[in-house]
Amino acid sequence: MSDPYLGLTMLCLIVVAIMMGFPTAFTLMGLGMVFGFIAFWNPGQHWYDNRIFDLIVQRTYGVMTNDTLLSIPLFVFMGYIMERAALVDRMFHSVQLAFRRVPASLAVTTLLVCAFWGIASGIVGAVVVLMGVIAMRPMLNAGYDVKLASGAITAGGTLGILIPPSVMLIVYAAVAGQSIVKLYAAAMLPGFFLTFLYLVYILGWAIINPKIAPKLAPDQYRVAVPEYLQRLQGGSRSVVPGLIAAGFRPSIVRGARTESGVPAGYGAIAKNLLVLSVPVLLTVGTFGATWWYVTVYNAPEAAATAKPPAVAAAPTAPLAAAPAPAEDKPQEVGLAGEATDSDSAAKPDGPPQEVTSFMERTTTTAGKIPEHFYPWFWGLAAVSTLLLLVYFWRMDGEQLEILKELCVSVVPLGVLTVVVLAVILFGICTATESAAIGALGALYLAVMSRFMRPVLWWSLVGFVVGIVLGVYEGEDFASLLVAGSISGTLLGTVVPGLWYLRTSPELRRNVKESTFLTAKTTAMVCWLFVGSALFSAVFALHGGQGLIERWVLSLNLSPLGFQFVAQLIIFLLGWPLEWTEIIVIFCPIFIPLLSHFNVDPILFGTMVAVNLQAAFLSPPVAMSAFYLKGVSPKHVTLNQIFAGMMPYMIIVCICLVFMYIWPGMTLWLPEFLYGK
């Protein structure tokens, strides 16, 4: 027995149950089982022969075998390990020193560290709580407005769930059957653009009304400069020429002392020269990797695999247009993660006569050097070189000490994050393999923060072992570097980690808590998927999906009108519901309609991810506000935190408008890397 109105009743009941506080996953499963029992009810059979029990087993097994979900526990473990290792305290201090002369420097620092730490960990609650403990009281003690301080922490903490590697995008990819890699590439520019809008708002508010963010007293950001650096700087403005000269004549600093009180020698000079090389190496590495990918790796490979012009020009038989989803089909949306990347890419996103196969679309769009690549590349390289020269020319001893702090606190975590993203975006490994690399790198940084010397020595041993094994296998130069790096990271993590695990209670506690929290979070997500798969199957079985589709199509909306209505509904749902419920319950309702309106599912998913930032910033269920309230001083009220969050909701809407007007901001990078 099926009835579309029973399906709509399911939808209403799940919203009411969630708002009443019932667990989402088990509520989904309970409603799916009850209404599925009604749908499959046959008076001539025993109650235990009802097919709903078979459907429960099938959906649960489907989630268990869904490879898309494997990266969730690894990314979550990566985030919890870094959060428990307390790596963010020193980062906040060093970034604050770097931006000490910027208006509202503490708020700007808080937003940047929140965004950076959120990208690395991807756990909103952990980032908001941690930054609330570290940054809330310093900002209030400095005279900052409560709304400015709370808004910077809550808005910055939510960015990590949007900018890759993001658990939210993994969940959407599993629900919609889309490629995680393409979603990661699509979310990069909108995520950074939203961060830029947040910074513009904070700086603009502070410039217009300086009272909300008073300038810090000079003694609050002064950095002690060692005696030997003062001698090298002399009467000039820059310490770099003296430091380079001391590299050839160490006797220049004879008799001077370092910050630890020992006589300065060539070791201190070499350490400072190594610190100076970090900005140069990062710049050269960034431009070198870009040049290698665009002109060496990507274009020739595409040219070699492309079809001859005659074949490419020949008319090809168009693929059959995707049939309109029938009423008994949309239940597959609940397990859309079973679809492969090629399946999702083959779905038509234009008129049938323009549809080609995935490989044809890839070879005709990916792998081409952009038309203005060379002018932009060399122009940006020249500008970066000029900025580095000015930076070094104006660098005094105080700025050099700040650079040391940044190299210790920001660079390792930044390099790990870039590596995790780069190996995904460049197609070197899958999202799951990249998550494993990130988890290993997080463990490496956590152990190194406590036991640096043994970690570095064992890393060197592992690097040599990896190189030797690579040479024995006859690998090329790039493979040797990868083998050495992975072997060094693995050996530098495992050997010191296991050795000090028995003697370090803090290390044991961090690993234990991170493992427990990872298991807890992963279990919640997987049970949520089981409930969602069962709920969506029964919902479609009753005809609820078909009823909604027919109603939407009867409105005769344009593609822009459909996107506006869909995003408006998701925005409004963000007020009472969490992002998990919205993605697993309501997104499957919109996804089958995308083909009717020629809406790119990658663009739609990215806009949903940006839109769901409002779910963290909108009362009354804005969990970020409650996280922050729990660690804030008693005089900070929940209404003040809500008031500080509201402007960022408007900024999210502005970002969505830009994404509507300029879809290339979202689709350019995935189209360049992987084709349309």
XYZ file of C-alpha atoms in Angstrom:
676
model
C 0.000 0.000 0.000
C 1.547 3.282 -1.083
C 0.231 6.802 -0.952
C 2.136 10.001 -1.844
C 0.584 11.756 1.116
C 2.082 9.137 3.428
C 5.442 10.171 2.030
C 4.744 13.818 2.776
C 3.629 12.785 6.267
C 7.030 11.116 6.717
C 8.765 14.343 5.717
C 6.739 16.414 8.170
C 7.227 13.932 11.003
C 10.999 13.811 10.588
C 11.232 17.625 10.828
C 9.037 17.681 13.939
C 10.964 14.819 15.568
C 14.332 16.466 14.951
C 13.139 19.798 16.338
C 11.866 17.957 19.431
C 15.366 16.617 20.017
C 15.108 12.988 18.901
C 18.328 11.460 17.459
C 18.259 12.041 13.714
C 19.727 8.723 12.557
C 17.445 6.495 14.619
C 14.411 8.669 13.892
C 15.061 8.229 10.168
C 15.381 4.477 10.585
C 12.287 4.259 12.792
C 10.075 6.235 10.406
C 11.466 4.329 7.432
C 10.737 0.998 9.089
C 7.193 1.939 10.195
C 6.098 3.504 6.899
C 7.940 0.828 4.929
C 6.062 -1.836 6.865
C 2.839 -0.112 5.785
C 3.988 0.085 2.168
C 4.892 -3.618 1.978
C 1.990 -4.838 4.119
C 0.269 -7.938 2.778
C -2.581 -9.333 4.888
C -1.938 -12.830 3.550
C 1.617 -13.014 4.966
C 3.046 -13.162 8.445
C 4.252 -9.852 9.794
C 7.867 -11.032 9.912
C 7.768 -11.792 6.165
C 7.422 -8.084 5.406
C 9.985 -6.959 2.801
C 10.933 -3.891 4.849
C 13.290 -6.075 6.882
C 15.098 -7.143 3.718
C 15.312 -3.502 2.645
C 16.886 -2.521 5.998
C 19.596 -5.150 5.546
C 20.243 -4.135 1.936
C 20.552 -0.439 2.755
C 22.799 -1.077 5.745
C 25.057 -3.310 3.688
C 25.136 -0.703 0.928
C 26.427 1.918 3.359
C 28.971 -0.526 4.780
C 30.415 -1.164 1.307
C 30.377 2.491 0.198
C 34.016 3.382 -0.476
C 33.198 7.097 -0.531
C 32.724 7.089 3.236
C 36.160 5.622 4.008
C 37.814 9.037 3.992
C 35.535 10.382 6.760
C 37.173 8.589 9.744
C 40.657 9.375 8.427
C 39.998 13.095 7.987
C 38.220 13.228 11.349
C 41.141 11.458 13.031
C 43.526 13.923 11.382
C 41.550 16.824 12.837
C 41.244 15.417 16.357
C 44.943 14.516 16.562
C 46.003 18.048 15.638
C 43.416 19.580 17.961
C 44.553 17.428 20.917
C 48.221 18.125 20.228
C 47.634 21.823 21.091
C 49.451 23.131 18.026
C 47.212 26.180 17.641
C 48.338 28.242 20.662
C 51.725 29.088 19.204
C 50.193 29.618 15.776
C 47.771 32.231 17.123
C 50.587 34.119 18.832
C 52.850 34.151 15.769
C 50.085 35.175 13.332
C 48.989 37.918 15.716
C 52.537 39.280 15.733
C 52.623 39.172 11.928
C 49.410 41.264 11.692
C 50.084 43.448 14.735
C 49.810 46.749 12.824
C 46.597 45.870 10.929
C 43.307 47.411 12.186
C 41.461 44.966 14.442
C 44.565 42.780 14.377
C 43.278 40.361 17.007
C 39.999 39.812 15.143
C 41.796 39.411 11.804
C 44.213 36.964 13.390
C 41.351 35.054 14.972
C 39.494 34.722 11.677
C 42.609 33.623 9.766
C 43.669 31.088 12.382
C 40.100 29.782 12.656
C 39.901 29.326 8.900
C 43.357 27.771 8.655
C 42.832 25.495 11.619
C 39.368 24.575 10.407
C 40.777 23.611 7.011
C 43.353 21.401 8.695
C 40.942 19.759 11.138
C 37.473 20.156 9.578
C 35.760 19.937 12.985
C 33.660 23.029 13.658
C 32.968 22.413 17.339
C 36.618 21.780 18.178
C 37.796 24.897 16.316
C 35.196 27.214 17.876
C 35.816 25.925 21.406
C 39.591 26.031 21.056
C 39.653 29.519 19.535
C 37.104 30.685 22.108
C 39.510 29.636 24.865
C 42.555 31.168 23.162
C 41.217 34.356 21.565
C 37.978 35.434 23.281
C 39.447 36.788 26.526
C 42.421 38.564 24.874
C 40.038 40.389 22.527
C 37.684 41.386 25.340
C 40.594 42.460 27.553
C 41.876 44.627 24.694
C 38.523 46.451 24.584
C 37.077 44.734 21.502
C 33.330 44.776 20.973
C 31.701 41.504 22.067
C 29.838 41.173 18.769
C 33.025 41.613 16.752
C 34.919 39.069 18.838
C 32.170 36.441 18.844
C 31.405 36.876 15.146
C 35.048 36.431 14.122
C 35.341 33.183 16.109
C 32.045 31.604 15.061
C 32.236 32.600 11.385
C 35.886 31.632 11.074
C 35.309 28.297 12.772
C 32.646 27.266 10.262
C 34.860 27.824 7.211
C 36.692 24.559 7.799
C 33.597 22.543 6.927
C 33.470 24.268 3.507
C 37.083 24.624 2.346
C 38.588 21.206 1.466
C 39.327 18.741 2.890
C 35.720 18.933 4.077
C 33.552 16.239 5.630
C 30.460 18.111 4.443
C 31.509 17.716 0.802
C 32.220 14.018 1.338
C 28.712 13.525 2.710
C 27.172 15.420 -0.221
C 29.267 13.411 -2.696
C 27.991 10.169 -1.176
C 24.388 11.374 -1.262
C 24.504 12.833 -4.775
C 26.797 10.278 -6.398
C 29.297 12.949 -7.437
C 33.078 12.951 -7.476
C 34.667 14.109 -4.229
C 37.671 15.339 -6.201
C 35.554 17.612 -8.400
C 33.640 18.940 -5.401
C 36.898 19.725 -3.622
C 38.190 21.600 -6.665
C 34.897 23.465 -7.042
C 34.796 24.564 -3.395
C 38.316 26.008 -3.287
C 37.709 29.443 -4.828
C 34.263 30.077 -3.261
C 35.648 29.098 0.147
C 38.562 31.503 -0.072
C 36.305 34.190 -1.540
C 33.955 33.863 1.439
C 36.954 34.193 3.762
C 37.970 37.339 1.872
C 34.482 38.818 2.323
C 34.651 38.122 6.072
C 38.006 39.926 6.273
C 36.670 42.895 4.301
C 33.759 43.171 6.723
C 35.988 43.058 9.823
C 38.511 45.548 8.449
C 35.805 47.870 7.131
C 33.949 47.885 10.445
C 37.168 48.534 12.367
C 38.213 51.388 10.063
C 34.785 53.053 10.160
C 34.408 52.667 13.929
C 37.840 52.292 15.588
C 36.240 52.145 19.050
C 35.115 48.555 18.517
C 38.731 47.401 18.070
C 41.233 49.638 19.898
C 44.857 49.455 18.857
C 47.090 47.319 21.015
C 49.689 48.968 23.195
C 53.231 48.627 21.765
C 54.380 46.553 24.736
C 51.767 43.903 23.859
C 53.376 42.963 20.565
C 57.044 43.768 21.099
C 59.435 40.925 20.266
C 62.757 40.574 22.042
C 65.649 40.709 19.560
C 68.812 38.764 20.504
C 72.059 40.620 20.927
C 73.752 39.086 17.891
C 70.887 40.145 15.580
C 71.061 43.696 16.942
C 74.752 43.719 16.106
C 74.121 42.377 12.588
C 71.445 45.000 11.975
C 73.628 47.831 13.201
C 72.294 51.209 12.186
C 70.608 49.984 9.012
C 66.971 49.066 8.612
C 67.533 45.518 7.362
C 69.217 42.615 9.120
C 69.506 40.493 5.962
C 72.745 41.999 4.525
C 74.509 41.585 7.876
C 73.224 38.029 8.202
C 74.485 37.095 4.733
C 77.843 38.697 5.509
C 78.041 36.734 8.767
C 77.516 33.554 6.765
C 80.914 34.190 5.156
C 82.545 35.810 8.237
C 81.095 34.328 11.457
C 83.588 36.404 13.449
C 81.227 39.370 13.044
C 79.034 38.053 15.879
C 81.901 36.913 18.100
C 81.153 37.756 21.714
C 77.412 38.298 21.141
C 74.815 35.976 22.659
C 71.700 34.254 21.399
C 68.224 34.368 22.959
C 69.169 31.392 25.171
C 72.219 33.184 26.537
C 74.886 31.073 24.831
C 77.595 32.641 22.632
C 76.475 33.091 19.027
C 78.297 30.983 16.492
C 77.961 29.660 12.999
C 75.085 27.384 14.060
C 72.909 30.386 14.936
C 73.836 32.096 11.660
C 73.017 28.972 9.635
C 69.673 28.609 11.427
C 68.701 32.176 10.558
C 69.786 31.774 6.937
C 67.663 28.635 6.736
C 64.677 30.589 8.078
C 65.255 33.271 5.432
C 65.161 30.612 2.730
C 61.672 29.394 3.738
C 59.691 32.185 1.971
C 61.888 31.779 -1.111
C 61.456 27.995 -1.167
C 57.688 28.248 -0.707
C 57.387 30.782 -3.530
C 59.645 28.847 -5.900
C 57.891 25.583 -5.017
C 54.440 27.058 -5.670
C 55.349 28.493 -9.059
C 57.409 25.428 -9.978
C 54.569 23.047 -9.164
C 52.147 25.211 -11.155
C 54.459 25.281 -14.169
C 55.079 21.533 -13.973
C 51.408 20.653 -13.765
C 50.159 22.995 -16.487
C 52.928 22.677 -19.082
C 54.613 19.336 -18.365
C 52.235 16.928 -16.637
C 48.766 17.920 -17.805
C 48.992 19.177 -21.391
C 51.272 16.551 -23.016
C 49.357 13.684 -21.420
C 46.066 15.041 -22.739
C 47.569 15.564 -26.160
C 48.841 11.984 -26.222
C 45.486 10.507 -25.274
C 43.317 12.783 -27.422
C 41.700 11.385 -30.546
C 42.970 12.369 -34.013
C 41.255 15.441 -35.431
C 39.425 13.451 -38.089
C 37.930 11.132 -35.544
C 37.136 13.928 -33.150
C 35.417 15.858 -35.897
C 33.328 12.918 -36.989
C 29.760 13.015 -35.753
C 29.206 10.726 -32.860
C 25.988 9.100 -31.914
C 24.544 11.008 -29.032
C 24.025 9.160 -25.835
C 20.514 8.415 -24.835
C 19.122 11.178 -22.746
C 18.701 10.308 -19.113
C 15.091 9.278 -18.551
C 12.992 11.318 -16.237
C 13.169 9.776 -12.806
C 10.261 7.441 -12.243
C 8.389 7.224 -9.013
C 10.026 3.937 -8.072
C 13.583 5.073 -8.791
C 14.486 8.037 -6.580
C 15.099 5.754 -3.612
C 18.508 5.087 -5.177
C 19.458 8.637 -4.273
C 19.942 7.514 -0.704
C 22.813 5.317 -1.867
C 24.021 7.504 -4.680
C 27.548 7.039 -3.405
C 27.557 3.653 -5.137
C 27.737 5.416 -8.475
C 31.171 5.801 -9.980
C 32.746 9.046 -11.039
C 32.362 8.145 -14.681
C 28.690 7.409 -14.176
C 28.073 10.761 -12.610
C 30.111 12.535 -15.229
C 28.162 10.897 -18.031
C 24.908 12.424 -16.897
C 23.743 14.993 -19.427
C 24.082 18.586 -18.402
C 22.856 20.109 -21.641
C 20.619 19.351 -24.619
C 20.822 15.708 -25.745
C 22.503 16.511 -29.049
C 25.423 18.124 -27.177
C 26.104 15.188 -24.870
C 29.334 13.264 -25.417
C 31.071 10.563 -23.480
C 33.104 11.346 -20.396
C 36.446 10.617 -22.080
C 35.572 12.805 -25.071
C 34.578 15.653 -22.766
C 37.766 15.243 -20.782
C 40.123 15.158 -23.748
C 38.455 18.126 -25.410
C 38.526 20.394 -22.368
C 41.149 19.211 -19.883
C 44.862 19.337 -20.453
C 44.908 22.546 -22.493
C 47.216 25.323 -21.447
C 45.040 28.364 -20.657
C 45.204 31.069 -23.274
C 46.727 33.711 -20.996
C 48.713 31.342 -18.788
C 52.203 32.567 -19.685
C 51.572 36.325 -19.224
C 49.808 35.708 -15.916
C 52.447 33.251 -14.741
C 55.449 35.448 -15.448
C 53.622 38.565 -14.294
C 52.739 37.009 -10.921
C 56.254 35.582 -10.656
C 57.733 39.061 -11.205
C 55.380 40.620 -8.646
C 56.173 37.888 -6.102
C 59.902 38.385 -6.635
C 59.549 42.118 -6.128
C 57.528 41.613 -2.940
C 60.141 39.210 -1.579
C 62.921 41.713 -2.288
C 61.010 44.502 -0.534
C 60.206 42.168 2.374
C 63.841 41.180 2.846
C 65.079 44.754 2.398
C 62.759 46.008 5.152
C 63.254 43.024 7.473
C 64.701 44.007 10.843
C 65.618 41.747 13.740
C 62.090 41.830 15.154
C 60.532 40.714 11.871
C 63.089 37.937 11.574
C 62.081 36.616 15.002
C 58.428 36.701 13.913
C 59.345 34.800 10.753
C 60.990 32.138 12.933
C 57.768 31.744 14.908
C 55.738 31.467 11.716
C 58.085 28.834 10.300
C 57.749 26.729 13.437
C 54.006 27.075 14.028
C 52.368 27.684 10.633
C 54.591 26.228 7.909
C 54.500 22.507 8.962
C 50.727 22.467 9.254
C 50.372 24.520 6.075
C 52.628 22.180 4.111
C 50.647 19.157 5.350
C 47.351 20.761 4.327
C 48.663 21.742 0.889
C 50.062 18.248 0.299
C 46.760 16.619 1.292
C 44.845 18.870 -1.117
C 47.406 18.749 -3.929
C 47.550 14.960 -4.155
C 43.749 14.931 -4.431
C 43.360 17.751 -6.940
C 46.253 16.648 -9.150
C 44.920 13.107 -9.311
C 47.958 11.569 -7.635
C 45.782 9.592 -5.236
C 42.153 9.255 -4.214
C 40.449 11.161 -1.422
C 40.699 8.139 0.879
C 44.428 7.730 0.242
C 44.917 11.460 0.733
C 43.044 11.257 4.041
C 45.394 8.472 5.123
C 48.363 10.700 4.268
C 46.808 13.521 6.279
C 46.201 11.284 9.301
C 49.803 10.043 9.209
C 51.094 13.607 8.813
C 48.990 14.800 11.746
C 50.416 12.030 13.935
C 53.890 13.011 12.755
C 53.380 16.655 13.759
C 51.837 15.660 17.087
C 54.802 13.452 18.009
C 57.329 15.969 16.665
C 55.856 18.771 18.793
C 56.928 16.827 21.891
C 59.992 14.890 20.733
C 61.524 16.806 17.827
C 65.079 15.475 17.798
C 64.300 11.714 17.694
C 61.546 12.311 15.141
C 63.933 14.154 12.825
C 66.634 11.497 13.147
C 64.250 8.625 12.442
C 62.748 10.614 9.567
C 66.207 10.872 8.019
C 66.690 7.126 8.413
C 63.289 6.448 6.865
C 63.997 8.828 3.978
C 67.227 6.990 3.158
C 65.472 3.605 3.379
C 62.732 4.818 1.029
C 65.274 6.117 -1.492
C 67.239 2.852 -1.387
C 64.106 0.762 -1.923
C 63.052 3.040 -4.782
C 66.434 2.729 -6.478
C 66.272 -1.051 -6.064
C 62.868 -1.067 -7.791
C 64.160 1.191 -10.590
C 61.801 4.123 -9.920
C 62.211 7.542 -11.512
C 63.275 10.699 -9.654
C 59.765 11.871 -8.714
C 58.839 8.425 -7.390
C 62.049 8.351 -5.349
C 61.108 11.620 -3.653
C 57.609 10.329 -2.882
C 58.962 7.042 -1.544
C 61.531 8.807 0.622
C 59.004 11.285 1.978
C 56.404 8.654 2.873
C 59.008 6.326 4.371
C 60.548 9.159 6.394
C 57.159 10.287 7.698
C 56.129 6.727 8.569
C 59.351 5.801 10.365
C 59.592 9.212 12.039
C 56.082 8.725 13.420
C 55.952 5.040 14.340
C 59.315 4.463 16.027
C 59.435 7.535 18.335
C 55.661 7.360 18.829
C 55.695 3.762 20.041
C 58.844 4.325 22.099
C 57.540 7.358 23.987
C 53.971 6.095 24.196
C 54.860 4.125 27.318
C 56.586 7.040 29.046
C 54.437 10.013 27.979
C 50.978 10.144 29.612
C 50.083 13.168 27.486
C 50.808 11.336 24.226
C 48.806 8.303 25.377
C 45.888 10.516 26.377
C 45.900 12.408 23.072
C 45.930 9.239 20.964
C 43.265 7.586 23.122
C 40.907 10.585 23.059
C 41.400 11.156 19.333
C 40.654 7.516 18.544
C 37.553 7.498 20.730
C 36.193 10.754 19.284
C 36.894 9.567 15.745
C 34.975 6.336 16.349
C 32.104 8.284 17.894
C 31.866 10.791 15.034
C 32.234 8.131 12.334
C 29.552 5.954 13.910
C 27.183 8.928 13.983
C 27.770 9.692 10.293
C 27.445 6.065 9.177
C 24.235 5.487 11.151
C 22.935 8.708 9.658
C 23.595 7.326 6.186
C 21.843 4.061 7.034
C 18.791 5.966 8.238
C 18.885 8.296 5.236
C 19.128 5.403 2.773
C 16.154 3.634 4.330
C 14.096 6.815 4.695
C 14.659 7.969 1.104
C 13.818 4.503 -0.260
C 10.510 4.338 1.596
C 9.752 7.990 0.809
C 10.130 7.291 -2.923
C 8.259 3.997 -2.588
C 5.214 5.873 -1.299
C 5.489 8.250 -4.249
C 6.477 11.303 -2.226
C 9.496 12.021 -4.452
C 7.399 11.824 -7.604
C 4.725 14.063 -6.106
C 7.279 16.750 -5.253
C 8.884 16.490 -8.695
C 5.548 16.910 -10.474
C 4.689 19.867 -8.258
C 8.000 21.613 -8.934
C 7.798 20.974 -12.674
C 4.253 22.330 -12.736
C 5.574 25.699 -11.533
C 7.375 26.173 -14.886
C 10.439 27.625 -13.190
C 13.471 28.708 -15.129
C 16.855 27.184 -14.144
C 17.656 30.381 -12.254
C 14.257 30.317 -10.559
C 14.739 26.690 -9.537
C 18.170 27.396 -8.061
C 16.830 30.407 -6.196
C 13.909 28.455 -4.732
C 16.085 25.472 -3.813
C 18.754 27.585 -2.123
C 16.105 29.666 -0.337
C 14.517 26.497 1.083
C 17.922 25.206 2.210
C 18.725 28.590 3.747
C 15.457 28.579 5.707
C 15.997 24.973 6.769
C 19.352 26.038 8.177
C 17.572 27.937 10.944
C 16.016 24.941 12.721
C 18.153 22.058 11.351
C 21.805 20.977 11.255
C 23.698 20.597 7.987
C 23.752 16.801 8.263
C 19.960 16.562 8.303
C 19.650 18.986 5.395
C 22.104 17.075 3.193
C 20.911 13.545 3.878
C 17.162 14.287 4.004
C 16.376 17.271 1.779
C 19.161 17.323 -0.831
C 17.999 13.957 -2.256
C 14.675 15.666 -2.990
C 16.352 18.316 -5.182
C 19.040 16.177 -6.822
C 16.748 14.226 -9.215
C 15.359 17.567 -10.443
C 18.746 18.957 -11.517
C 18.675 17.228 -14.908
C 15.261 18.763 -15.672
C 16.651 22.281 -15.230
C 20.145 21.656 -16.701
C 21.764 22.565 -13.380
C 25.297 21.289 -12.881
C 25.282 19.028 -9.781
C 28.806 20.163 -8.881
C 27.734 23.818 -8.928
C 24.574 23.002 -6.996
C 26.488 21.015 -4.365
C 29.049 23.775 -3.892
C 26.308 26.364 -3.483
C 24.617 24.101 -0.936
C 27.908 23.859 0.978
C 28.271 27.650 1.009
C 24.617 28.076 1.903
C 24.947 25.648 4.807
C 27.407 28.019 6.463
C 24.185 29.704 7.546
C 23.212 26.542 9.424
C 26.111 27.214 11.797
C 25.381 30.931 12.046
C 21.592 31.033 12.318
C 19.644 30.895 15.592
C 18.059 29.069 17.289
C 20.059 25.912 16.430
C 23.375 27.650 15.643
C 25.652 25.220 17.456
C 28.649 27.528 17.017
C 27.013 30.028 19.369
C 26.478 27.394 22.048
C 30.041 26.110 21.662
C 31.372 29.645 22.136
C 29.026 30.457 24.997
C 30.336 27.453 26.928
C 33.900 28.851 27.018
C 33.158 32.606 27.131
C 33.144 34.838 30.242
C 29.859 34.928 32.126
C 28.998 38.482 31.081
C 28.916 37.445 27.388
C 25.289 36.590 26.615
C 23.923 34.291 23.950
C 22.056 37.205 22.357
C 25.332 39.101 21.936
C 26.873 36.091 20.206
C 23.823 35.759 17.946
C 24.027 39.467 17.099
C 27.684 39.090 16.183
C 26.916 36.140 13.902
C 24.030 37.673 11.957
C 26.101 39.941 9.624
C 28.025 36.904 8.437
C 24.762 35.314 7.331
C 24.257 38.311 5.040
C 27.810 37.846 3.729
C 26.988 34.209 2.924
C 24.026 35.429 0.859
C 26.294 37.912 -0.955
C 28.708 35.088 -1.763
C 25.826 33.026 -3.160
C 24.810 35.940 -5.392
C 28.349 36.103 -6.777
C 28.237 32.364 -7.431
C 24.947 32.780 -9.316
C 26.309 35.643 -11.406
C 29.741 34.150 -11.974
C 29.503 30.330 -12.055
C 33.033 30.184 -13.428
C 34.320 30.950 -9.944
C 33.050 27.505 -8.983
C 33.412 25.473 -12.169
C 36.648 26.813 -13.663
C 39.074 24.802 -11.535
C 37.337 21.389 -11.843
C 36.856 21.938 -15.588
C 40.518 22.841 -16.032
C 41.752 19.889 -13.982
C 39.316 17.203 -15.105
C 37.300 18.552 -18.039
C 33.603 19.352 -18.126
